[in-house]
CSV table of C-alpha atoms and ligand atoms in Angstrom, one decimal:
chain,number,residue,atom,x,y,z
X,19,MET,CA,99.4,83.6,221.8
X,20,GLY,CA,101.9,85.4,222.0
X,21,THR,CA,102.3,88.1,219.5
X,22,GLU,CA,98.0,88.1,220.1
X,23,LEU,CA,99.0,89.9,223.9
X,24,ALA,CA,97.0,92.8,224.1
X,25,ILE,CA,100.5,95.2,224.7
X,26,PHE,CA,101.6,94.3,221.0
X,27,GLY,CA,98.0,96.1,219.7
X,28,ALA,CA,95.4,92.5,220.3
X,29,PRO,CA,92.2,92.6,221.6
X,30,PRO,CA,92.2,92.5,225.9
X,31,ARG,CA,91.7,88.8,226.6
X,32,PHE,CA,89.5,90.2,228.8
X,33,SER,CA,86.3,92.3,228.2
X,34,GLU,CA,85.8,93.7,231.6
X,35,PRO,CA,88.5,94.3,234.2
X,36,LEU,CA,89.4,91.3,236.5
X,37,HIS,CA,89.8,93.1,239.9
X,38,VAL,CA,92.5,91.8,242.8
X,39,GLY,CA,90.1,91.5,246.0
X,40,ARG,CA,86.7,91.5,244.1
X,41,PRO,CA,84.3,91.2,247.1
X,42,ASN,CA,82.6,87.7,248.0
X,43,ILE,CA,79.2,88.4,248.3
X,44,GLY,CA,77.4,85.6,249.7
X,45,ASP,CA,73.3,84.4,249.6
X,46,ARG,CA,72.0,87.9,248.6
X,47,GLY,CA,68.5,86.7,249.7
X,48,ARG,CA,70.1,86.1,253.2
X,49,PHE,CA,71.5,89.0,253.4
X,50,LEU,CA,68.4,91.2,252.0
X,51,ALA,CA,66.6,89.2,253.8
X,52,ARG,CA,68.6,90.3,257.5
X,53,VAL,CA,68.7,94.0,256.2
X,54,ASP,CA,64.9,94.1,255.8
X,55,LYS,CA,64.2,92.8,259.9
X,56,MET,CA,66.9,95.6,260.7
X,57,LEU,CA,64.5,97.8,259.6
X,58,ASP,CA,61.7,96.7,261.0
X,59,ARG,CA,63.3,96.8,264.4
X,60,ARG,CA,65.1,100.3,263.8
X,61,TRP,CA,68.4,99.3,265.6
X,62,LEU,CA,70.7,100.0,263.2
X,63,THR,CA,73.7,100.5,265.3
X,64,ASN,CA,75.3,100.6,269.3
X,65,ASN,CA,75.7,96.8,269.9
X,66,GLY,CA,72.7,96.2,267.8
X,67,PRO,CA,71.1,92.4,267.8
X,68,TYR,CA,73.2,91.4,264.7
X,69,VAL,CA,76.6,92.5,266.1
X,70,ALA,CA,76.1,90.5,269.4
X,71,GLU,CA,75.4,87.7,267.3
X,72,LEU,CA,78.4,88.2,265.3
X,73,GLU,CA,80.8,88.4,268.3
X,74,ALA,CA,78.9,85.1,269.5
X,75,ARG,CA,79.1,83.3,266.1
X,76,ILE,CA,82.9,84.2,265.6
X,77,ALA,CA,84.3,83.2,269.3
X,78,ASP,CA,82.3,80.2,268.8
X,79,ASP,CA,83.9,79.1,265.4
X,80,LEU,CA,87.8,80.5,266.5
X,81,GLU,CA,87.1,78.8,269.7
X,82,VAL,CA,88.0,82.0,271.4
X,83,GLU,CA,86.8,83.0,274.6
X,84,HIS,CA,86.4,87.5,273.6
X,85,CYS,CA,85.1,88.8,270.2
X,86,VAL,CA,84.7,92.7,269.6
X,87,ALA,CA,83.5,93.6,266.8
X,88,VAL,CA,84.8,96.9,265.4
X,89,SER,CA,84.4,99.2,262.6
X,90,ASN,CA,87.4,98.3,260.4
X,91,ALA,CA,90.9,96.4,261.5
X,92,THR,CA,92.8,100.2,261.4
X,93,VAL,CA,90.7,101.4,264.4
X,94,GLY,CA,90.9,97.9,265.7
X,95,LEU,CA,94.4,97.9,266.3
X,96,GLN,CA,94.2,100.8,267.8
X,97,VAL,CA,91.5,100.0,270.2
X,98,ALA,CA,93.7,96.9,271.1
X,99,ALA,CA,96.8,99.4,270.9
X,100,LYS,CA,94.8,101.7,273.6
X,101,ALA,CA,93.3,99.0,275.5
X,102,LEU,CA,97.0,97.4,276.2
X,103,GLY,CA,98.4,99.9,277.0
X,104,LEU,CA,101.4,100.7,274.4
X,105,THR,CA,104.0,103.6,274.8
X,106,GLY,CA,106.3,104.4,272.6
X,107,GLN,CA,107.8,102.0,270.3
X,108,VAL,CA,106.1,99.3,268.7
X,109,ILE,CA,108.0,96.3,266.3
X,110,VAL,CA,106.1,95.8,263.0
X,111,PRO,CA,106.8,94.5,259.8
X,112,ALA,CA,107.5,96.8,257.1
X,113,PHE,CA,106.1,94.1,254.5
X,114,THR,CA,102.9,94.8,255.3
X,115,PHE,CA,100.2,97.2,254.2
X,116,VAL,CA,100.3,100.6,255.4
X,117,ALA,CA,97.0,100.5,257.9
X,118,SER,CA,99.5,98.3,260.3
X,119,ALA,CA,102.6,101.4,260.6
X,120,HIS,CA,99.5,104.1,260.8
X,121,ALA,CA,97.1,102.4,262.7
X,122,LEU,CA,99.9,103.1,265.3
X,123,ARG,CA,101.5,106.3,264.3
X,124,TRP,CA,97.8,107.9,264.3
X,125,ILE,CA,98.6,107.3,268.0
X,126,GLY,CA,100.7,108.6,268.7
X,127,LEU,CA,103.2,105.3,268.7
X,128,GLU,CA,106.1,105.1,266.9
X,129,PRO,CA,106.3,101.7,264.4
X,130,VAL,CA,109.9,100.1,263.9
X,131,LEU,CA,110.0,98.6,261.0
X,132,CYS,CA,111.7,94.9,260.8
X,133,ASP,CA,112.7,93.1,258.0
X,134,VAL,CA,110.8,89.8,257.2
X,135,ASP,CA,111.1,86.1,256.7
X,136,PRO,CA,111.8,85.5,252.4
X,137,ARG,CA,110.0,82.4,253.1
X,138,THR,CA,107.2,83.2,254.9
X,139,HIS,CA,106.8,87.1,254.3
X,140,ASN,CA,106.1,87.1,258.0
X,141,LEU,CA,107.5,88.9,260.7
X,142,ASP,CA,111.5,87.5,260.5
X,143,PRO,CA,112.2,86.4,264.4
X,144,GLU,CA,115.8,86.9,264.1
X,145,ARG,CA,115.4,90.3,263.4
X,146,ILE,CA,113.5,91.5,266.4
X,147,GLY,CA,116.4,91.4,268.9
X,148,GLU,CA,118.7,94.3,267.3
X,149,LEU,CA,115.3,96.6,267.2
X,150,ILE,CA,114.2,96.6,271.2
X,151,THR,CA,115.3,99.7,273.0
X,152,PRO,CA,114.4,100.5,276.4
X,153,ALA,CA,110.9,101.9,274.8
X,154,THR,CA,109.5,98.9,273.2
X,155,SER,CA,106.4,98.2,274.8
X,156,ALA,CA,105.1,95.4,271.8
X,157,ILE,CA,105.6,93.4,268.6
X,158,LEU,CA,102.8,93.8,266.6
X,159,GLY,CA,103.0,90.2,263.7
X,160,VAL,CA,101.2,90.4,260.8
X,161,HIS,CA,99.9,87.2,259.4
X,162,VAL,CA,101.1,88.1,256.1
X,163,TRP,CA,98.5,86.5,253.2
X,164,GLY,CA,96.6,84.8,256.5
X,165,ARG,CA,99.8,82.7,256.9
X,166,PRO,CA,100.4,82.6,260.2
X,167,CYS,CA,103.5,84.4,261.8
X,168,GLU,CA,106.0,81.9,264.0
X,169,VAL,CA,104.3,82.5,266.6
X,170,HIS,CA,106.0,80.5,269.3
X,171,ALA,CA,109.4,82.5,269.0
X,172,LEU,CA,107.9,86.0,268.6
X,173,THR,CA,105.4,84.5,272.3
X,174,GLU,CA,109.1,83.7,274.0
X,175,ILE,CA,110.6,87.3,272.4
X,176,ALA,CA,107.9,88.8,273.7
X,177,ASP,CA,107.9,87.1,277.3
X,178,GLU,CA,111.4,87.3,277.5
X,179,HIS,CA,111.7,91.0,277.5
X,180,GLU,CA,108.0,91.6,279.2
X,181,LEU,CA,106.4,93.1,275.7
X,182,LYS,CA,103.0,92.6,274.4
X,183,LEU,CA,102.5,90.7,271.4
X,184,PHE,CA,99.1,91.2,269.7
X,185,PHE,CA,98.6,90.0,265.4
X,186,ASP,CA,97.4,92.2,262.7
X,187,ALA,CA,95.2,89.1,261.4
X,188,ALA,CA,93.9,90.9,258.8
X,189,HIS,CA,94.1,88.5,256.3
X,190,ALA,CA,94.0,85.8,258.2
X,191,TYR,CA,90.2,84.9,259.0
X,192,HIS,CA,90.1,80.3,259.4
X,193,GLY,CA,93.5,80.1,259.7
X,194,SER,CA,95.5,77.6,262.3
X,195,LEU,CA,98.4,77.0,263.4
X,196,SER,CA,99.2,73.3,265.1
X,197,GLY,CA,95.5,73.1,265.1
X,198,VAL,CA,94.3,75.9,267.3
X,199,PRO,CA,92.4,78.9,265.0
X,200,ILE,CA,94.2,82.1,264.6
X,201,GLY,CA,92.5,84.7,266.8
X,202,ASN,CA,93.7,82.9,269.8
X,203,PHE,CA,97.8,84.4,269.5
X,204,GLY,CA,99.0,86.9,271.7
X,205,ASP,CA,97.4,88.9,273.6
X,206,ALA,CA,95.1,89.4,271.3
X,207,GLU,CA,94.5,89.4,267.0
X,208,VAL,CA,92.9,91.9,265.1
X,209,PHE,CA,91.0,90.5,261.9
X,210,SER,CA,89.9,92.7,258.8
X,211,PHE,CA,86.3,92.4,257.2
X,212,HIS,CA,86.7,94.8,254.8
X,213,ALA,CA,85.3,94.1,251.3
X,214,THR,CA,87.8,93.0,250.1
X,215,LYS,CA,88.8,90.3,252.5
X,216,PHE,CA,87.9,86.3,253.1
X,217,VAL,CA,84.7,87.1,255.3
X,218,ASN,CA,83.1,90.8,254.2
X,219,ALA,CA,81.0,93.1,255.4
X,220,PHE,CA,81.6,96.0,253.4
X,221,GLU,CA,84.0,97.5,256.6
X,222,GLY,CA,84.5,96.0,259.3
X,223,GLY,CA,86.8,94.4,261.9
X,224,ALA,CA,86.5,92.1,264.9
X,225,ILE,CA,89.2,91.8,267.6
X,226,THR,CA,89.6,88.5,269.4
X,227,THR,CA,91.4,87.4,272.8
X,228,ASN,CA,91.4,84.9,276.0
X,229,ASP,CA,91.9,87.6,278.3
X,230,ASP,CA,89.0,88.9,280.2
X,231,ALA,CA,89.7,91.9,281.6
X,232,LEU,CA,91.5,93.2,278.1
X,233,ALA,CA,88.2,92.1,276.9
X,234,GLU,CA,86.5,94.8,278.8
X,235,ARG,CA,88.8,97.5,278.1
X,236,LEU,CA,88.4,97.0,274.3
X,237,ARG,CA,84.4,96.8,275.2
X,238,LEU,CA,84.8,100.5,276.5
X,239,ALA,CA,87.3,101.7,274.2
X,240,ARG,CA,84.7,101.3,271.2
X,241,ASN,CA,82.5,103.0,272.4
X,242,PHE,CA,83.5,106.5,274.4
X,243,GLY,CA,84.5,104.7,277.3
X,244,PHE,CA,80.6,104.3,278.2
X,245,ALA,CA,79.8,101.3,281.3
X,246,GLY,CA,76.6,102.1,281.1
X,247,VAL,CA,73.9,104.8,280.9
X,248,ASP,CA,75.9,108.4,281.6
X,249,GLN,CA,78.7,106.5,282.8
X,250,VAL,CA,81.9,107.0,281.2
X,251,VAL,CA,84.9,105.2,283.0
X,252,ALA,CA,87.5,105.9,280.7
X,253,ILE,CA,88.7,107.5,277.0
X,254,GLY,CA,87.0,105.9,274.1
X,255,THR,CA,86.8,106.5,270.5
X,256,ASN,CA,84.1,105.1,268.4
X,257,ALA,CA,84.9,102.2,266.5
X,258,LYS,CA,81.4,100.1,266.8
X,259,MET,CA,80.0,97.8,263.9
X,260,SER,CA,76.8,99.3,262.7
X,261,GLU,CA,74.3,96.3,262.0
X,262,VAL,CA,74.5,96.9,258.1
X,263,SER,CA,77.9,95.4,258.2
X,264,ALA,CA,77.3,92.4,261.0
X,265,ALA,CA,74.2,91.4,258.6
X,266,MET,CA,76.5,91.1,255.7
X,267,ALA,CA,80.0,89.5,257.6
X,268,LEU,CA,77.2,87.5,258.8
X,269,THR,CA,75.9,86.7,255.6
X,270,SER,CA,79.4,85.8,254.8
X,271,LEU,CA,80.1,83.3,257.4
X,272,GLU,CA,77.5,81.3,256.4
X,273,SER,CA,79.4,81.0,252.7
X,274,LEU,CA,83.0,80.7,253.7
X,275,PRO,CA,83.1,76.8,253.3
X,276,ASP,CA,82.5,77.8,249.4
X,277,PHE,CA,84.3,80.6,249.3
X,278,VAL,CA,87.4,78.3,250.4
X,279,SER,CA,86.4,75.7,247.9
X,280,VAL,CA,86.5,78.7,244.9
X,281,ASN,CA,89.9,80.1,246.3
X,282,ARG,CA,91.9,76.9,246.8
X,283,THR,CA,90.2,75.3,243.4
X,284,ASN,CA,91.5,78.7,242.2
X,285,HIS,CA,95.2,78.2,243.8
X,286,LEU,CA,95.6,75.1,242.4
X,287,SER,CA,94.7,76.1,238.7
X,288,TYR,CA,97.5,79.1,239.6
X,289,ALA,CA,100.1,76.0,240.8
X,290,ARG,CA,99.5,74.2,237.7
X,291,GLY,CA,99.5,76.5,235.3
X,292,LEU,CA,102.2,78.7,237.0
X,293,GLU,CA,105.1,75.4,237.5
X,294,ASP,CA,106.9,75.2,234.4
X,295,LEU,CA,106.8,79.0,234.3
X,296,PRO,CA,110.6,79.9,234.6
X,297,GLY,CA,111.4,82.8,237.1
X,298,PHE,CA,107.5,82.5,238.6
X,299,THR,CA,107.1,81.5,241.9
X,300,LEU,CA,104.0,80.7,243.5
X,301,ALA,CA,103.6,81.6,247.6
X,302,THR,CA,102.2,78.5,249.0
X,303,TYR,CA,99.5,77.7,251.5
X,304,ASP,CA,100.2,75.0,254.2
X,305,PRO,CA,97.6,72.9,254.2
X,306,ALA,CA,97.2,72.1,257.9
X,307,ASP,CA,96.9,75.8,258.6
X,308,ASP,CA,93.5,75.4,256.9
X,309,PRO,CA,94.1,78.4,255.5
X,310,ASN,CA,91.3,80.9,253.1
X,311,TYR,CA,93.5,80.4,250.1
X,312,GLN,CA,92.7,84.5,250.1
X,313,TYR,CA,95.3,85.3,248.0
X,314,VAL,CA,97.4,84.8,244.8
X,315,ILE,CA,100.7,86.1,245.2
X,316,VAL,CA,103.6,84.9,242.8
X,317,GLU,CA,107.4,86.8,242.9
X,318,VAL,CA,109.0,87.5,239.7
X,319,ASP,CA,112.4,87.1,239.7
X,320,GLU,CA,113.6,89.0,236.9
X,321,ALA,CA,117.0,87.5,235.9
X,322,VAL,CA,115.4,84.4,235.2
X,323,ALA,CA,111.7,85.1,233.8
X,324,GLY,CA,113.6,88.1,231.4
X,325,LEU,CA,110.7,90.4,232.9
X,326,SER,CA,110.5,92.6,235.8
X,327,ARG,CA,107.6,92.3,237.7
X,328,ASP,CA,106.6,96.1,236.9
X,329,ASP,CA,106.5,94.3,233.1
X,330,VAL,CA,104.4,91.5,234.6
X,331,VAL,CA,101.6,93.9,235.8
X,332,ARG,CA,101.6,95.7,231.9
X,333,VAL,CA,101.5,92.9,230.3
X,334,LEU,CA,98.2,92.4,232.6
X,335,GLY,CA,96.6,95.2,232.7
X,336,ALA,CA,96.9,95.8,229.0
X,337,GLU,CA,95.0,92.3,229.1
X,338,ASN,CA,92.1,93.9,231.8
X,339,VAL,CA,94.3,91.5,234.2
X,340,LEU,CA,94.6,94.1,237.3
X,341,ALA,CA,97.2,92.4,239.3
X,342,ARG,CA,98.7,94.0,242.1
X,343,ARG,CA,101.7,95.0,243.4
X,344,TYR,CA,101.1,94.3,246.7
X,345,PHE,CA,103.1,96.3,249.3
X,346,TYR,CA,104.7,98.0,247.6
X,347,PRO,CA,107.1,100.5,248.0
X,348,GLY,CA,107.4,98.8,251.4
X,349,CYS,CA,105.7,100.7,254.6
X,350,HIS,CA,109.7,102.3,254.6
X,351,ARG,CA,109.7,104.1,251.5
X,352,MET,CA,106.3,106.0,252.6
X,353,GLU,CA,105.3,108.5,254.7
X,354,PRO,CA,106.5,109.7,257.3
X,355,TYR,CA,109.0,106.6,257.8
X,356,SER,CA,110.8,107.4,254.6
X,357,ARG,CA,111.4,110.9,256.1
X,358,GLU,CA,111.5,109.9,260.0
X,359,ASP,CA,114.1,106.7,259.6
X,360,PRO,CA,115.4,107.2,256.1
X,361,SER,CA,118.0,104.3,257.2
X,362,ALA,CA,115.4,102.1,257.7
X,363,ILE,CA,116.7,101.0,254.2
X,364,ASP,CA,119.8,99.2,255.8
X,365,ARG,CA,118.2,96.7,257.6
X,366,LEU,CA,115.2,96.3,254.9
X,367,GLY,CA,116.2,94.0,252.4
X,368,VAL,CA,114.0,90.9,252.4
X,369,THR,CA,111.4,93.8,252.6
X,370,GLU,CA,112.7,95.5,249.2
X,371,ALA,CA,113.1,92.4,247.6
X,372,LEU,CA,109.5,91.2,248.2
X,373,SER,CA,108.2,94.6,247.3
X,374,GLU,CA,110.2,94.9,243.5
X,375,ARG,CA,109.0,90.9,243.2
X,376,VAL,CA,105.9,90.1,244.7
X,377,VAL,CA,102.7,90.5,243.0
X,378,ALA,CA,99.0,89.7,243.5
X,379,LEU,CA,96.6,88.1,241.2
X,380,PRO,CA,92.8,87.4,240.9
X,381,THR,CA,91.2,85.2,242.9
X,382,GLY,CA,88.0,85.0,244.7
X,383,THR,CA,84.2,83.9,243.9
X,384,ALA,CA,84.9,86.5,241.0
X,385,VAL,CA,87.1,84.2,238.9
X,386,ASP,CA,87.1,80.8,237.3
X,387,VAL,CA,89.3,78.4,236.6
X,388,ASP,CA,89.0,79.5,232.4
X,389,ASP,CA,89.8,83.0,233.9
X,390,VAL,CA,92.8,81.3,235.8
X,391,GLY,CA,93.9,78.7,232.7
X,392,ALA,CA,94.2,82.3,230.7
X,393,ILE,CA,95.5,84.1,232.9
X,394,CYS,CA,98.4,81.3,233.3
X,395,GLU,CA,98.2,81.3,229.0
X,396,ILE,CA,99.2,85.1,229.2
X,397,LEU,CA,102.0,85.0,231.3
X,398,ALA,CA,103.4,82.4,229.7
X,399,ALA,CA,103.1,83.6,226.3
X,400,ALA,CA,105.0,87.2,228.3
X,401,VAL,CA,108.4,84.8,229.1
X,402,GLU,CA,108.2,83.7,225.8
X,403,HIS,CA,108.5,87.2,224.4
X,404,ALA,CA,110.0,88.9,227.2
X,405,ALA,CA,112.3,90.3,224.8
X,406,GLN,CA,109.6,92.0,222.7
X,407,ILE,CA,107.8,93.0,225.5
X,408,ARG,CA,110.7,94.5,226.9
X,409,ALA,CA,111.1,96.5,224.2
X,410,GLN,CA,107.8,97.7,223.1
X,411,PRO,CA,105.9,101.0,225.5
X,412,VAL,CA,102.2,100.6,226.3
X,413,PRO,CA,100.2,101.1,223.4
X,414,PRO,CA,98.0,104.5,224.7
X,415,ALA,CA,95.1,102.8,222.6
X,416,VAL,CA,94.6,99.3,225.1
X,417,GLU,CA,91.3,99.7,226.8
X,418,GLY,CA,91.0,98.8,230.4
X,419,TRP,CA,93.3,100.3,233.1
X,420,VAL,CA,97.2,99.7,232.3
X,421,PRO,CA,99.0,101.0,236.0
X,422,GLU,CA,101.0,103.5,236.3
X,423,VAL,CA,104.4,102.4,236.9
X,424,ILE,CA,105.9,105.2,238.5
X,425,ASP,CA,108.9,104.1,241.1
X,426,PRO,CA,108.3,106.6,244.0
X,427,ARG,CA,112.0,105.7,245.6
X,428,PRO,CA,114.6,108.1,246.8
X,429,ALA,CA,117.7,107.0,244.4
X,430,LYS,CA,119.9,104.7,246.5
X,431,GLY,CA,123.4,105.5,248.0
W,13,T4K,N1,96.8,95.4,258.0
W,13,T4K,C1,96.4,94.4,256.7
W,13,T4K,C2,97.9,93.6,256.5
W,13,T4K,C3,95.4,94.9,255.9
W,13,T4K,O1,96.0,94.1,254.5
W,13,T4K,C4,94.7,95.3,255.9
W,13,T4K,C5,94.0,95.7,254.9
W,13,T4K,C6,94.5,96.6,256.9
W,13,T4K,C7,95.6,96.1,258.1
W,13,T4K,C8,93.2,97.5,257.5
W,13,T4K,O2,91.8,96.4,257.6
W,13,T4K,P1,90.9,97.6,257.4
W,13,T4K,O3,91.1,98.6,258.4
W,13,T4K,O4,90.9,98.0,255.7
W,13,T4K,O5,89.7,97.0,257.3
W,13,T4K,C9,92.7,97.0,249.6
W,13,T4K,C10,92.1,97.5,250.9
W,13,T4K,O6,91.1,98.4,251.1
W,13,T4K,C11,92.2,97.1,252.1
W,13,T4K,O7,91.2,96.5,253.4
W,13,T4K,C12,93.5,96.1,252.7
W,13,T4K,N2,93.7,95.6,253.6
W,13,T4K,C13,94.6,96.3,251.0
W,13,T4K,C14,95.7,94.7,251.2
W,13,T4K,O8,94.0,96.2,249.9
W,13,T4K,P2,93.8,99.0,248.5
W,13,T4K,O9,93.7,100.9,248.5
W,13,T4K,O10,94.5,98.1,247.5
W,13,T4K,O11,92.2,99.3,247.8
W,13,T4K,P3,90.9,99.0,246.5
W,13,T4K,O12,90.1,99.9,246.4
W,13,T4K,O13,92.5,99.4,245.5
W,13,T4K,O14,91.5,97.7,245.5
W,13,T4K,C15,91.6,96.7,245.5
W,13,T4K,C16,90.7,96.1,244.7
W,13,T4K,O15,89.5,95.7,245.0
W,13,T4K,C17,90.8,97.0,243.5
W,13,T4K,O16,91.1,96.6,242.5
W,13,T4K,C18,89.3,97.0,243.5
W,13,T4K,C19,88.7,96.0,244.1
W,13,T4K,N3,87.4,96.2,245.0
W,13,T4K,C20,87.3,97.0,245.9
W,13,T4K,C21,86.8,97.2,246.7
W,13,T4K,C22,86.6,98.1,247.7
W,13,T4K,C23,86.1,95.7,244.4
W,13,T4K,O17,86.2,95.2,243.3
W,13,T4K,N4,85.3,96.3,244.9
W,13,T4K,C24,84.9,96.8,246.5
W,13,T4K,O18,83.9,97.0,246.7
W,13,T4K,O19,93.4,98.7,249.5
C-alpha cells in the first residue's frame, strides 16, 4: 500500500474507528432477561441475588475461598488496603494504570514507585529491597496485561520483611500461575470488571482472598461497616456492586470461552503479521498460564523500525485505528507523584523506556482477523515509508481521531 497510507492523504483504511478496549458484550438476550427479572423483583443493589450468584461463581471458577464484589477495582483496592490495615508506604510499580497508585494515595497512603522487569513489564522483585523503609506496610503487585507477577519472589520478600502483599489483578481474570488461578495469591487480589476489561460489568470489580477474617472485614468495609440492620461495627464506605452490573458480569462470564478464543486468534494473527517487521516486538503470553489474551502490546524500537511509537500511533490514528500508549507517561510523571518525588525518574529506567515504546493495539470481539491483517499491513507500509512519514506533518483533513502527541515530560537534567 505505501503511499496509500492515510497519513499521506489517502482515505482512512477503516471507515469507523477501531478502538482499544471495545467492550465484549456477550449474549444480549441473556443479559436483558436477567434485567427483566431484576426489575420484576425490585431488588436493584445492596447484596442482591445476582451479586451473590456472581460471587459464588467467581469463587468457584478461581478456586478461591472468598469473593467480594465491588463497584470498581479502584475502590476495591482501597477497601482491600483498609481491610489489611495498611499504613505509611506501599511499594507499587510505576508502569501501571494510574489507578493502582491513586487508589492508595486517595486514602492517605504513600505509593512508592518501583521499576519493572523489561521482559514481563511487571514489578521487578530485584528492585524492591532498596525501597523498603520502616514506614513500608505492603507491596502491591500488578499483573500487567494479565501476565502473572513473579508471585513467589514477591511472597518471599513480603514474608521476610513482614509486609502485606496484595495484587492489582485488574487485567488478569482467567489467568493462572503454575496451575493456580490468579485470585489466590498474596493476602488478596483485586479484579476490574470495567467495560474495557475481559469480564465486563459496565463498572465493577471483585476482591478475592483465602483469609476468612479478611473477607469479613472486606464485606464490612464495602457496606459502611454494617454487620446487620442498624448495627455498624467499623468504618466503611460504599463499594457495593449493583444488580445490573452483576447481571452483566454473569452474562460476560458465560461467554468467557468465546472471548478467550477470539482474543487468542487475534493475538496469533498479530504475531504472524508482525513477525518479520523490524523493530516491532509483540508481548507474548505463556499458554501454560491460561491467559485471557486481552491485550495486544507491541514495543516499538525506533532505532530499528525507523519510526517512533508516537509515529506509529499517528499513522494508525490517520487510518482510524485508535491505538493507545498505555501506560504513558508512567505514574512517576503524573500528578502528584512527579511533584512529590521528582527524583523517582532516576530509578525508573525500564518504566521510562517502556512508556516511550509500548503501544496497545485493538483486539477483542469487535475486531476480527481481517482487521488485524489490515493493521499489520498498515504497519509494514509505515516501516517501508518511515523516512517520508517522519518528514510528513499529519494532514489536518484526515477524518477520525488523530491522537494528540503532546509530551508532558519535564526536560531531563
Ligand atoms: N488497575 C489497573 C492495572 C487498571 O488497568 C485499571 C483500569 C484499574 C486498576 C482500575 O480499574 P477500574 O476502577 O476502572 O475498575 C481505561 C479504563 O477506563 C480503565 O478501567 C482501565 N484500567 C484502563 C487501562 O483503560 P482509559 O482512560 O484509557 O479509558 P477510555 O475512556 O479512553 O477508554 C478506553 C478505550 O475503550 C477507548 O478507545 C474507547 C473504548 N471504550 C471505552 C468504553 C468505556 C469503548 O469503546 N466503549 C466503552 O464503553 O482507561
